[in-house]
GROMACS .gro file of C-alpha atoms in nm:
model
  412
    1UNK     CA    1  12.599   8.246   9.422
    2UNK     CA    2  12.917   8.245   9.620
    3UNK     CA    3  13.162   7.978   9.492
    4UNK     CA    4  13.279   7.763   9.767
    5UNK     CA    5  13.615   7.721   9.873
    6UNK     CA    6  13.815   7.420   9.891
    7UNK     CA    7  13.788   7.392  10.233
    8UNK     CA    8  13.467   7.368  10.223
    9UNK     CA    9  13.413   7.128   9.891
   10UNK     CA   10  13.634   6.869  10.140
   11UNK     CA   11  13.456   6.918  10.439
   12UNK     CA   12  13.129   6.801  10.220
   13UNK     CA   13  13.312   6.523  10.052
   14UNK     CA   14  13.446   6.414  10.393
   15UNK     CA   15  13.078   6.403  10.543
   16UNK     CA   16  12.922   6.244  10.250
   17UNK     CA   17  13.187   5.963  10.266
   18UNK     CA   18  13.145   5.906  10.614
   19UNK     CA   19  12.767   5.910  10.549
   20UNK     CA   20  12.813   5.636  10.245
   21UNK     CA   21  13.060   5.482  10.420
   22UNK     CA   22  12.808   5.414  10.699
   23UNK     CA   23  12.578   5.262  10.425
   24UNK     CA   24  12.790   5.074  10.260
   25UNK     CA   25  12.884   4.899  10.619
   26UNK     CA   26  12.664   4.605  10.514
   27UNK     CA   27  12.865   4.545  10.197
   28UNK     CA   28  13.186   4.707  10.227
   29UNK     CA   29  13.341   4.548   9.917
   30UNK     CA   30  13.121   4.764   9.695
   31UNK     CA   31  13.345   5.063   9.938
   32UNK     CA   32  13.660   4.869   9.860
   33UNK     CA   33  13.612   4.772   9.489
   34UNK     CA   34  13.445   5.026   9.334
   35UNK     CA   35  13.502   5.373   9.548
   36UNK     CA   36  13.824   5.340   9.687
   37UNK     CA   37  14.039   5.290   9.342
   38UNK     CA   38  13.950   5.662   9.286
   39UNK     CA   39  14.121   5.732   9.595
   40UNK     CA   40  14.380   5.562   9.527
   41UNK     CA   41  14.445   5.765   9.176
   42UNK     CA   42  14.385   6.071   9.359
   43UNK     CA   43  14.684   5.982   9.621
   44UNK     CA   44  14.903   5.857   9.362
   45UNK     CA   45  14.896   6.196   9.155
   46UNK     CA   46  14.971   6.346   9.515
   47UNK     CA   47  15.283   6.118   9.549
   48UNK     CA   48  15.363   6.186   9.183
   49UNK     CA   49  15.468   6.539   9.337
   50UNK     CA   50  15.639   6.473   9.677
   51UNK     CA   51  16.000   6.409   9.617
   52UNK     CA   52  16.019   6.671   9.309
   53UNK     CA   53  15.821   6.905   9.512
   54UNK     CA   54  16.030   6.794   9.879
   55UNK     CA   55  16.386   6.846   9.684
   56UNK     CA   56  16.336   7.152   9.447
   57UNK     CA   57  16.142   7.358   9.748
   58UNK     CA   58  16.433   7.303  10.023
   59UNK     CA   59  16.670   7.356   9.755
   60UNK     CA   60  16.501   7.723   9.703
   61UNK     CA   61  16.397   7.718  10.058
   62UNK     CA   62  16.802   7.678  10.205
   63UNK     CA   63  16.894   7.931   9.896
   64UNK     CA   64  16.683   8.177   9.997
   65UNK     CA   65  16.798   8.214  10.345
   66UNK     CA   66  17.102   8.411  10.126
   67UNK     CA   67  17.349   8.251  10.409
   68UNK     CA   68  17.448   7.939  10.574
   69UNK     CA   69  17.470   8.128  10.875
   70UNK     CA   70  17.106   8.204  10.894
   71UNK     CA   71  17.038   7.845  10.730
   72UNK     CA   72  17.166   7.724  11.111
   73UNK     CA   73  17.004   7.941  11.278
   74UNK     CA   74  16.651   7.837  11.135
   75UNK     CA   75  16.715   7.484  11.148
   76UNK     CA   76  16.833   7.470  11.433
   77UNK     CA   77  16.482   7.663  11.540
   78UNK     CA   78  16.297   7.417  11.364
   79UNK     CA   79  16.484   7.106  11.514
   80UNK     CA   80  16.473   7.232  11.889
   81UNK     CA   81  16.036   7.304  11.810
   82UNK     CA   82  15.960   7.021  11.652
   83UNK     CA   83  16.158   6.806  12.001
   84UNK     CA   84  16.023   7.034  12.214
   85UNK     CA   85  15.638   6.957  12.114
   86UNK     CA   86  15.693   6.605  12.058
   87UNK     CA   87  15.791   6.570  12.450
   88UNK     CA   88  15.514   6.793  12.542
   89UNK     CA   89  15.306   6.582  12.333
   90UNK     CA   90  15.389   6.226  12.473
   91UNK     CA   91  15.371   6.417  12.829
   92UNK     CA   92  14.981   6.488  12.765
   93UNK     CA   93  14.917   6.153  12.644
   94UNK     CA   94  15.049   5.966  12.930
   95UNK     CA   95  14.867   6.215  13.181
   96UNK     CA   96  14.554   6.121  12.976
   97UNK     CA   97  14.608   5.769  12.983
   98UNK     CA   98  14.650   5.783  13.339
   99UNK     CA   99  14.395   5.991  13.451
  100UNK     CA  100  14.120   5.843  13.243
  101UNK     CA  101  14.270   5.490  13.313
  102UNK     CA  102  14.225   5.372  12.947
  103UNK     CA  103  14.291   5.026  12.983
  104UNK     CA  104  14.162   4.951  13.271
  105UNK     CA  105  13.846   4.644  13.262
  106UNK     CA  106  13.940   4.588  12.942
  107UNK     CA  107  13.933   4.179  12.796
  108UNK     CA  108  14.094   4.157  12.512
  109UNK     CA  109  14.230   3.800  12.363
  110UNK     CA  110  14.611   3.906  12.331
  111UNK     CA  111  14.719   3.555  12.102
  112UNK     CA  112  14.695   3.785  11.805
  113UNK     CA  113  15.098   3.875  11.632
  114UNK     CA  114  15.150   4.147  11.461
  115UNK     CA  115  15.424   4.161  11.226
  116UNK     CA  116  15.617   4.518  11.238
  117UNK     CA  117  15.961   4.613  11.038
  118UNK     CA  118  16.239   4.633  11.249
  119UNK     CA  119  16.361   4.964  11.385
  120UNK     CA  120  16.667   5.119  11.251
  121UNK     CA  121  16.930   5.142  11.529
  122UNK     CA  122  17.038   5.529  11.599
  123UNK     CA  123  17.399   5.502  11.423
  124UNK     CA  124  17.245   5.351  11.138
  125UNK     CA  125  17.041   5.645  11.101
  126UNK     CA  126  17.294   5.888  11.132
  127UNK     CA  127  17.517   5.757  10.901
  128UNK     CA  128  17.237   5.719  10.632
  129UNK     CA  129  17.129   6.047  10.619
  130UNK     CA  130  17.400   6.136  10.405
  131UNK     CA  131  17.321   5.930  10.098
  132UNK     CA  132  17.590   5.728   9.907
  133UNK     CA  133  17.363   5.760   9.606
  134UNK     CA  134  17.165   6.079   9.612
  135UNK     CA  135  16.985   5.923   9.252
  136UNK     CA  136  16.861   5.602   9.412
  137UNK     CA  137  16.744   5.828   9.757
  138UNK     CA  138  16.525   6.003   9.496
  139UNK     CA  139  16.417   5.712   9.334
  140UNK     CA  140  16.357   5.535   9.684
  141UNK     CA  141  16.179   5.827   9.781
  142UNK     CA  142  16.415   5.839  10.144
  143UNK     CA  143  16.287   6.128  10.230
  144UNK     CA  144  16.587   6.201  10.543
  145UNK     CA  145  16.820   6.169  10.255
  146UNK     CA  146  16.647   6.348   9.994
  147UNK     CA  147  16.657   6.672  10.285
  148UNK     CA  148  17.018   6.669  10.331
  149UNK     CA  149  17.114   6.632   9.986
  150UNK     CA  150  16.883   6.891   9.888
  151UNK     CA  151  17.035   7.121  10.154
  152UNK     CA  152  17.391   7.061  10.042
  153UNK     CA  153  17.294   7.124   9.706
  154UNK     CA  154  17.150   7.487   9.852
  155UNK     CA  155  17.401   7.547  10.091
  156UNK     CA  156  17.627   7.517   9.780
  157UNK     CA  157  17.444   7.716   9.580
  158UNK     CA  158  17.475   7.976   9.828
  159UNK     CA  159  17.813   7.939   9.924
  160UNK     CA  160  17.930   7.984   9.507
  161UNK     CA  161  17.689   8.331   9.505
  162UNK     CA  162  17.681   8.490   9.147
  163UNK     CA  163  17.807   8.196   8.947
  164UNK     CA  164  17.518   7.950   9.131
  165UNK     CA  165  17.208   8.160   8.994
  166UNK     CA  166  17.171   7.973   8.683
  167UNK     CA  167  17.083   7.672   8.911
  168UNK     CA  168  16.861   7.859   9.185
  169UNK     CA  169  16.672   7.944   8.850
  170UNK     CA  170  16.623   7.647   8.763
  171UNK     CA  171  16.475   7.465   9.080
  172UNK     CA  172  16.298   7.775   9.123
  173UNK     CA  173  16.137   7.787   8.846
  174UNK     CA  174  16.088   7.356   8.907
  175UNK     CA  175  15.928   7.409   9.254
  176UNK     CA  176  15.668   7.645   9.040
  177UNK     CA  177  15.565   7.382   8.773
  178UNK     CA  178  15.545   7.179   9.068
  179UNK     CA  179  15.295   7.435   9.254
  180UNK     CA  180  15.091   7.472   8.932
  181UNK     CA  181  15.065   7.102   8.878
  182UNK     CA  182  14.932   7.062   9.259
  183UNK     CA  183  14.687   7.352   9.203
  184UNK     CA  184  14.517   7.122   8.934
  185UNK     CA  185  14.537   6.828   9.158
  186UNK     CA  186  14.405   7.018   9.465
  187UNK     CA  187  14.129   7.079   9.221
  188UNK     CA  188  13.999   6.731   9.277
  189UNK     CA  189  14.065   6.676   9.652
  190UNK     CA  190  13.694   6.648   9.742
  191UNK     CA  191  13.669   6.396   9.534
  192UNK     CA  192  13.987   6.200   9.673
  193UNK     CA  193  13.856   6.266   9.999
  194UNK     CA  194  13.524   6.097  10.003
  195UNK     CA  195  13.631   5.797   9.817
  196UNK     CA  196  13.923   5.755  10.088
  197UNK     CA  197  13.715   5.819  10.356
  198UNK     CA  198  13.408   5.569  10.265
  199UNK     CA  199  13.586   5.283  10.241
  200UNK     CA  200  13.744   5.342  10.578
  201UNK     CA  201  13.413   5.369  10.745
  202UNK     CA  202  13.234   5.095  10.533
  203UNK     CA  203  13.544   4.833  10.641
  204UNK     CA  204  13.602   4.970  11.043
  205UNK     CA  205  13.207   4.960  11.157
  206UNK     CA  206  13.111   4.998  11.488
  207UNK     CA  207  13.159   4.618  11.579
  208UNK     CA  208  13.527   4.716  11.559
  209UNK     CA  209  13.548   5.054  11.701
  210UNK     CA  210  13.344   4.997  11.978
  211UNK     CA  211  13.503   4.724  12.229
  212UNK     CA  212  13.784   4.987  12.160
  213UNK     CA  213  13.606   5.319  12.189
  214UNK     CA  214  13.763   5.435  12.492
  215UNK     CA  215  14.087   5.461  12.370
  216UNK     CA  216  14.009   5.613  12.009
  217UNK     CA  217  13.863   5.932  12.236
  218UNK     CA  218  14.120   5.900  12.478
  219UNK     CA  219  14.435   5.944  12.156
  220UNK     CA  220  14.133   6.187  12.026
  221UNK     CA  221  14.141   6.412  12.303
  222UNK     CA  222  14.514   6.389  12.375
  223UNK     CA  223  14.573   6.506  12.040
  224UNK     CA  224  14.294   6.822  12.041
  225UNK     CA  225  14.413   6.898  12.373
  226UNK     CA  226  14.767   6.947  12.284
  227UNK     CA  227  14.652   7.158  11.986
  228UNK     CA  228  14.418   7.342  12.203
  229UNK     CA  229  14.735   7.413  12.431
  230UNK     CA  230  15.060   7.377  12.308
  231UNK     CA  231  15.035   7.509  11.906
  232UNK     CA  232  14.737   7.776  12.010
  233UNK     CA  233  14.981   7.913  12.330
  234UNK     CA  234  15.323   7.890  12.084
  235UNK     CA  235  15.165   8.045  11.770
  236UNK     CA  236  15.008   8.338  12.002
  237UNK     CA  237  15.343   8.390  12.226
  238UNK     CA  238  15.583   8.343  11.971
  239UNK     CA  239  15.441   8.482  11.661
  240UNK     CA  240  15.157   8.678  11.797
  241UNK     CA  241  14.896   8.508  11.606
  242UNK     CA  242  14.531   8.498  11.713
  243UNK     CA  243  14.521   8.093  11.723
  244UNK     CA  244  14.183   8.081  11.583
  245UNK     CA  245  14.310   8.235  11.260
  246UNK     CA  246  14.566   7.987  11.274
  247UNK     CA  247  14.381   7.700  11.256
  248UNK     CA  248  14.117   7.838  11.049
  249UNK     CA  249  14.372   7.908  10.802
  250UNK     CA  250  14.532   7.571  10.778
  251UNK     CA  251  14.226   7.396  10.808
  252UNK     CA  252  14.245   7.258  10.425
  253UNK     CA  253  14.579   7.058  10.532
  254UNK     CA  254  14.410   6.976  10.912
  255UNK     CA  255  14.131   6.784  10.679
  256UNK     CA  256  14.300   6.632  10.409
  257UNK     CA  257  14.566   6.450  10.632
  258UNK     CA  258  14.283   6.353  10.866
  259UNK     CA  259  14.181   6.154  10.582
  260UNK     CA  260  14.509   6.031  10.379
  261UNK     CA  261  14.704   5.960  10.736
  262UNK     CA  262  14.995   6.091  10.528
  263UNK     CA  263  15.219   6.364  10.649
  264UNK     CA  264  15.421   6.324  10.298
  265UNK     CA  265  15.112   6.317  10.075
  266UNK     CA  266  14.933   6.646  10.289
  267UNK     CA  267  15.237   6.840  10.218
  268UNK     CA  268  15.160   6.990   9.879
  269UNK     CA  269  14.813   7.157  10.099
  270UNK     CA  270  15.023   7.239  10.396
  271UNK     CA  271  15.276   7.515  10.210
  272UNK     CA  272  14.997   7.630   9.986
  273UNK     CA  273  14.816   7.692  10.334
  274UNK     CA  274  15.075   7.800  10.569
  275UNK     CA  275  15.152   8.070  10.219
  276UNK     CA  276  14.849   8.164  10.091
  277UNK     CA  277  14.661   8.202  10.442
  278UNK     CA  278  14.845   8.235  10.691
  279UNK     CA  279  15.122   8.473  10.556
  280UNK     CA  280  15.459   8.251  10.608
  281UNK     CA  281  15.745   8.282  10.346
  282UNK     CA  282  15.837   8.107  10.070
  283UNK     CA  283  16.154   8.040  10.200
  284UNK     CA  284  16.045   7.948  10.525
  285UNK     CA  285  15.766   7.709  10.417
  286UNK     CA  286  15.989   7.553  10.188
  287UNK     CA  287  16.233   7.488  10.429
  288UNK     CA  288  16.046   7.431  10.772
  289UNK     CA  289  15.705   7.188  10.627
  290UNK     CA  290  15.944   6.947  10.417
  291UNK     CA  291  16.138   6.848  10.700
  292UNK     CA  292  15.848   6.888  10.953
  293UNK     CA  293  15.680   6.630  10.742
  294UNK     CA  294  15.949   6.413  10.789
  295UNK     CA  295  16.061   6.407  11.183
  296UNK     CA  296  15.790   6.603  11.324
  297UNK     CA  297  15.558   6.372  11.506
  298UNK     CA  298  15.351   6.530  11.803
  299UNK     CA  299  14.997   6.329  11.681
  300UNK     CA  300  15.230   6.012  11.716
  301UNK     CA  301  15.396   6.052  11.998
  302UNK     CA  302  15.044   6.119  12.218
  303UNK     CA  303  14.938   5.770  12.028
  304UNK     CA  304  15.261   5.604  12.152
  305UNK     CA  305  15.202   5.727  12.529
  306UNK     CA  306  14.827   5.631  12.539
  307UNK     CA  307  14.885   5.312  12.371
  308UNK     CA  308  15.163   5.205  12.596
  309UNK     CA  309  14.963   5.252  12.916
  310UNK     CA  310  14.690   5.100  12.759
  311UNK     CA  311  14.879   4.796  12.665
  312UNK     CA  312  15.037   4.786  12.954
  313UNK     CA  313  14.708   4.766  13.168
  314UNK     CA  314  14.527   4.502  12.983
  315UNK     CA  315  14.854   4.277  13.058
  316UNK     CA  316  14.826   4.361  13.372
  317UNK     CA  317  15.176   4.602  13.361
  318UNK     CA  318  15.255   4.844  13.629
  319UNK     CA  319  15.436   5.148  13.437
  320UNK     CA  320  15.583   5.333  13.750
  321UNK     CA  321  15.700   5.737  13.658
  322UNK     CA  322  16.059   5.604  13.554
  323UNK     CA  323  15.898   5.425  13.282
  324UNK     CA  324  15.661   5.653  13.204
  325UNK     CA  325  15.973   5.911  13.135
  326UNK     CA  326  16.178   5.689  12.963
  327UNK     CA  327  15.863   5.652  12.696
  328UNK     CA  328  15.852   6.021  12.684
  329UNK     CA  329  16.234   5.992  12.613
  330UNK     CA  330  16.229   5.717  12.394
  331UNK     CA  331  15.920   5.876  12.161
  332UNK     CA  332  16.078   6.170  12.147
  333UNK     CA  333  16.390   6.053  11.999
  334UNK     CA  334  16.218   5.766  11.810
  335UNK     CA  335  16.058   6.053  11.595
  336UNK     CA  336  16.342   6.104  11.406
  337UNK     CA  337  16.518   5.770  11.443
  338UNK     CA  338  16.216   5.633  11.224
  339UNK     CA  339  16.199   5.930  11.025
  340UNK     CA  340  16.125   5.813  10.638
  341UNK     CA  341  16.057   5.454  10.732
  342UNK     CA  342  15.714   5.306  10.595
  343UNK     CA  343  15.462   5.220  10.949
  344UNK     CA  344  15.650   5.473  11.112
  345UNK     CA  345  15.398   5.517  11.434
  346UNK     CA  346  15.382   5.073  11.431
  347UNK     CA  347  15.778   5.126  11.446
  348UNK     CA  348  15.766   5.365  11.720
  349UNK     CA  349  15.537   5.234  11.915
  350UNK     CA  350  15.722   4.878  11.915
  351UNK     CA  351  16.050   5.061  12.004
  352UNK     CA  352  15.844   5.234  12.291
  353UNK     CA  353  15.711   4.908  12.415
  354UNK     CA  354  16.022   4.763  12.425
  355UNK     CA  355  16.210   5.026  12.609
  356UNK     CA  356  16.008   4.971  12.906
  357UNK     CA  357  15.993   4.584  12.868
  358UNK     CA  358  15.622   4.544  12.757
  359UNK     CA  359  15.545   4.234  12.488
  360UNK     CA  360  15.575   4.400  12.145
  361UNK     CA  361  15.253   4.156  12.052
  362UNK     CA  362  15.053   4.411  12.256
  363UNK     CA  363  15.040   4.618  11.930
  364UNK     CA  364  14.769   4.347  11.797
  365UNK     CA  365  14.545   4.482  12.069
  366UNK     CA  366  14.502   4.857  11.864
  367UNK     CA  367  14.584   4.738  11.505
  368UNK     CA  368  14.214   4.676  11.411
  369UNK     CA  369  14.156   5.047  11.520
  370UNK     CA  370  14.506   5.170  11.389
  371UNK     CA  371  14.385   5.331  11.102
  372UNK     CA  372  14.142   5.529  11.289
  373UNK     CA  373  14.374   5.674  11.550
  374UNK     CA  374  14.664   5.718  11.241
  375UNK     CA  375  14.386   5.975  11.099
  376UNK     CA  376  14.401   6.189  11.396
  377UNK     CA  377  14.759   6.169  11.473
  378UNK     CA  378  14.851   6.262  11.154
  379UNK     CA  379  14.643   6.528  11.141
  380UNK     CA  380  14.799   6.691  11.484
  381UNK     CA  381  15.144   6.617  11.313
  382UNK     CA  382  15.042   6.798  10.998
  383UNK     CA  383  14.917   7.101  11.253
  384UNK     CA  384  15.238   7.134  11.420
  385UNK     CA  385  15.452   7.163  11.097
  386UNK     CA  386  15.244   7.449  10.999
  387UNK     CA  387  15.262   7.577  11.376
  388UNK     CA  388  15.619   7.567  11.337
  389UNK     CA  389  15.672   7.783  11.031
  390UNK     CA  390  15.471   8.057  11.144
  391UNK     CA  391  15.679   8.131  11.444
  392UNK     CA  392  16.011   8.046  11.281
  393UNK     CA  393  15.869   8.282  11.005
  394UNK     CA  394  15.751   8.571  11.260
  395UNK     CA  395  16.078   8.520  11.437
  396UNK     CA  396  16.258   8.589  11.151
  397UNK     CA  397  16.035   8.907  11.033
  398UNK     CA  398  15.886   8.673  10.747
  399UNK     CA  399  15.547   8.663  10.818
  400UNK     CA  400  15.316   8.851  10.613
  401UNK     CA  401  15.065   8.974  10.857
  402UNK     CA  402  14.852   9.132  10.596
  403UNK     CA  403  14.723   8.835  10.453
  404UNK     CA  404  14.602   8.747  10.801
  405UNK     CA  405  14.427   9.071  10.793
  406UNK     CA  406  14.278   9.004  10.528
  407UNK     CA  407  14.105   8.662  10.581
  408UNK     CA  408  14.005   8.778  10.925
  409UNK     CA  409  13.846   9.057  10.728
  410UNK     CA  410  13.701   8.802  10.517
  411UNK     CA  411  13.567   8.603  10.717
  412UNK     CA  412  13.344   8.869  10.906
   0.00000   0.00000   0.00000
């Protein structure tokens, strides 16, 4: 008999928790108590990775682009993709909104409050990107800071040549304990899966999720369409990829952030995906996926269009088109103004409310369902990272198309 593959093992665990999950809806603390610890162990052995993996990878990842020169040139394609989708993004989401109406009839007591960390101011970003302390960043786990000292540590490295080797060695040969140690983590992932998932549905039963259906498919649809569109047209112009190969090759990491809602902790997946299947460098997916995980947000941005409009109708809130651009401007910039901040999307969306003068306690209104629509948006961010690395890989003549080849062959 065939031995499945992973994708496959979590696809099962995923339906089985949703299907237990649905059982358990009567008594969800047996979800809670007694299913969802194992979860929890399985996420913390994925966090146990991130920052070693994050700073040893873009270390390699900036060292092997052999010049600073070229190190500019691929961030800046990386920085100018990941903007350029996030506006398309928030675009689709406020067409959506509009065209489907998704707040309109809607009752909804609005007394609740919502308490939401306060949004770093732009400057203040800026200037702590560049970390004082690059120990404490790593023990904080800042991931904006972790990036640029692990690129200054590379750039370095490849600005000494000869005499820096001894180092690339070593956080080469670090980033591959690291890859090992995820390999037997990845091992349990269906597991992880279905006890994350079950408790989820056992908690959030229909007697939540439906007064706010309508907007779970609206966010839903936003964020399939824009895959549908934006990463399937990009990926086929840019790196002349047959999009379905695309996604069925980085369907492991579409799944498993579906069900963490974590960028960060979907990362270790995403490079052995975007590697193994769908051909892109080790340098480039070392470089491109860390830093997409961190200000790449295309899945958030559709939430924070949708959920503005939405908010705005059930307060009875005209948003004329000047609004509606300046939340297109706002969430686009917002996505790395909050970059590394805990409730990132909560953050965004308050910033996005307030930059077009709606009450911030509108957020109550979605935060019974927020974990449901963080699922999806995550997942759509997770898709665009990879997205992103294969054309900045193809662009740069670092995409191995045989291994394409060879799953399409595969998979006949």
């Amino acid at each position: 008999m065939k031995k499945l593959q992973l994708t496959t093992k979590i696809f099962i665990g995923l339906a089985l928790g949703i299907i237990v999950g649905i059982i358990l809806q009567p008594n969800p603390a047996v979800a809670t108590n007694y299913i969802k610890p194992f979860g929890t162990l399985f996420l913390n052995m994925i966090k146990l990775v991130i920052v070693p993996l994050v700073f040893s990878s873009l270390v390699v990842g900036a060292c092997g682009m052999e010049d600073v020169r070229k190190l500019g040139r691929i961030g800046g394609k990386t920085i100018a993709y990941y903007m350029l989708t996030t506006a398309f993004a928030v675009t689709i989401g406020l067409v959506l909104a509009n065209v489907t109406n998704v707040g309109g009839g809607f009752s909804i007591p609005v007394d609740a409050k919502v308490e939401i960390a306060e949004a770093p101011k732009v400057i203040d970003t800026l200037l702590n990107i560049i970390p004082s302390n690059p120990l404490k960043a790593l023990v904080d786990g800042n991931m904006l800071q972790i990036i640029a000292f692990a690129l200054i540590i590379g750039a370095g490295i490849v600005g000494v040549g000869e005499k820096g080797k001894v180092l690339f060695n070593f956080f080469d040969a670090f980033a591959e304990v690291m890859y090992k140690i995820i390999a037997v983590i990845m091992q349990f992932a269906p597991i992880g899966v279905f006890a994350l998932i079950t408790p989820v549905v056992a908690v959030n039963g229909p007697a939540v999720l439906l007064p706010l259906l309508k907007l779970i498919i609206v966010v839903y649809a936003g964020c399939i369409l824009h895959a549908a569109l934006t990463y399937s047209t990009t990926v086929s112009i840019f790196a002349k990829v047959n999009p379905v190969r695309f996604f069925r090759g980085i369907a492991p990491a579409m799944m498993f952030s579906f069900t963490t809602a974590s960028s960060s902790g979907t990362l270790p997946i995403t490079m052995k995906s975007a590697q193994e299947n769908l051909g892109v460098s080790k340098p480039i997916a070392s470089f491109v996926l860390p830093l997409g995980a961190t200000i790449n947000m295309d899945g958030t941005a559709i939430y924070q269009g949708i959920c503005a409009f939405f908010i705005a109708q059930v307060y009875g809130v005209d948003l004329p088109i000047s609004a509606q651009l300046t939340i297109i401007l706002t969430a686009t910039l917002a996505s790395i103004g909050t970059a590394g901040v805990p409730g990132a999307g909560m953050i965004m969306l308050g910033m996005v409310l307030q930059s077009v003068g709606l009450p911030i306690e509108g957020i109550a209104l979605i935060a019974g369902v927020d974990r449901v629509l963080d699922m999806m948006r995550t997942c759509i961010n997770v898709t665009g990272d990879a997205a992103c690395a294969t054309i900045v890989a193809a662009t740069e003549g670092e995409l191995d198309r045989s291994i394409l080849e060879k799953r399409a062959n595969a998979a006949k």
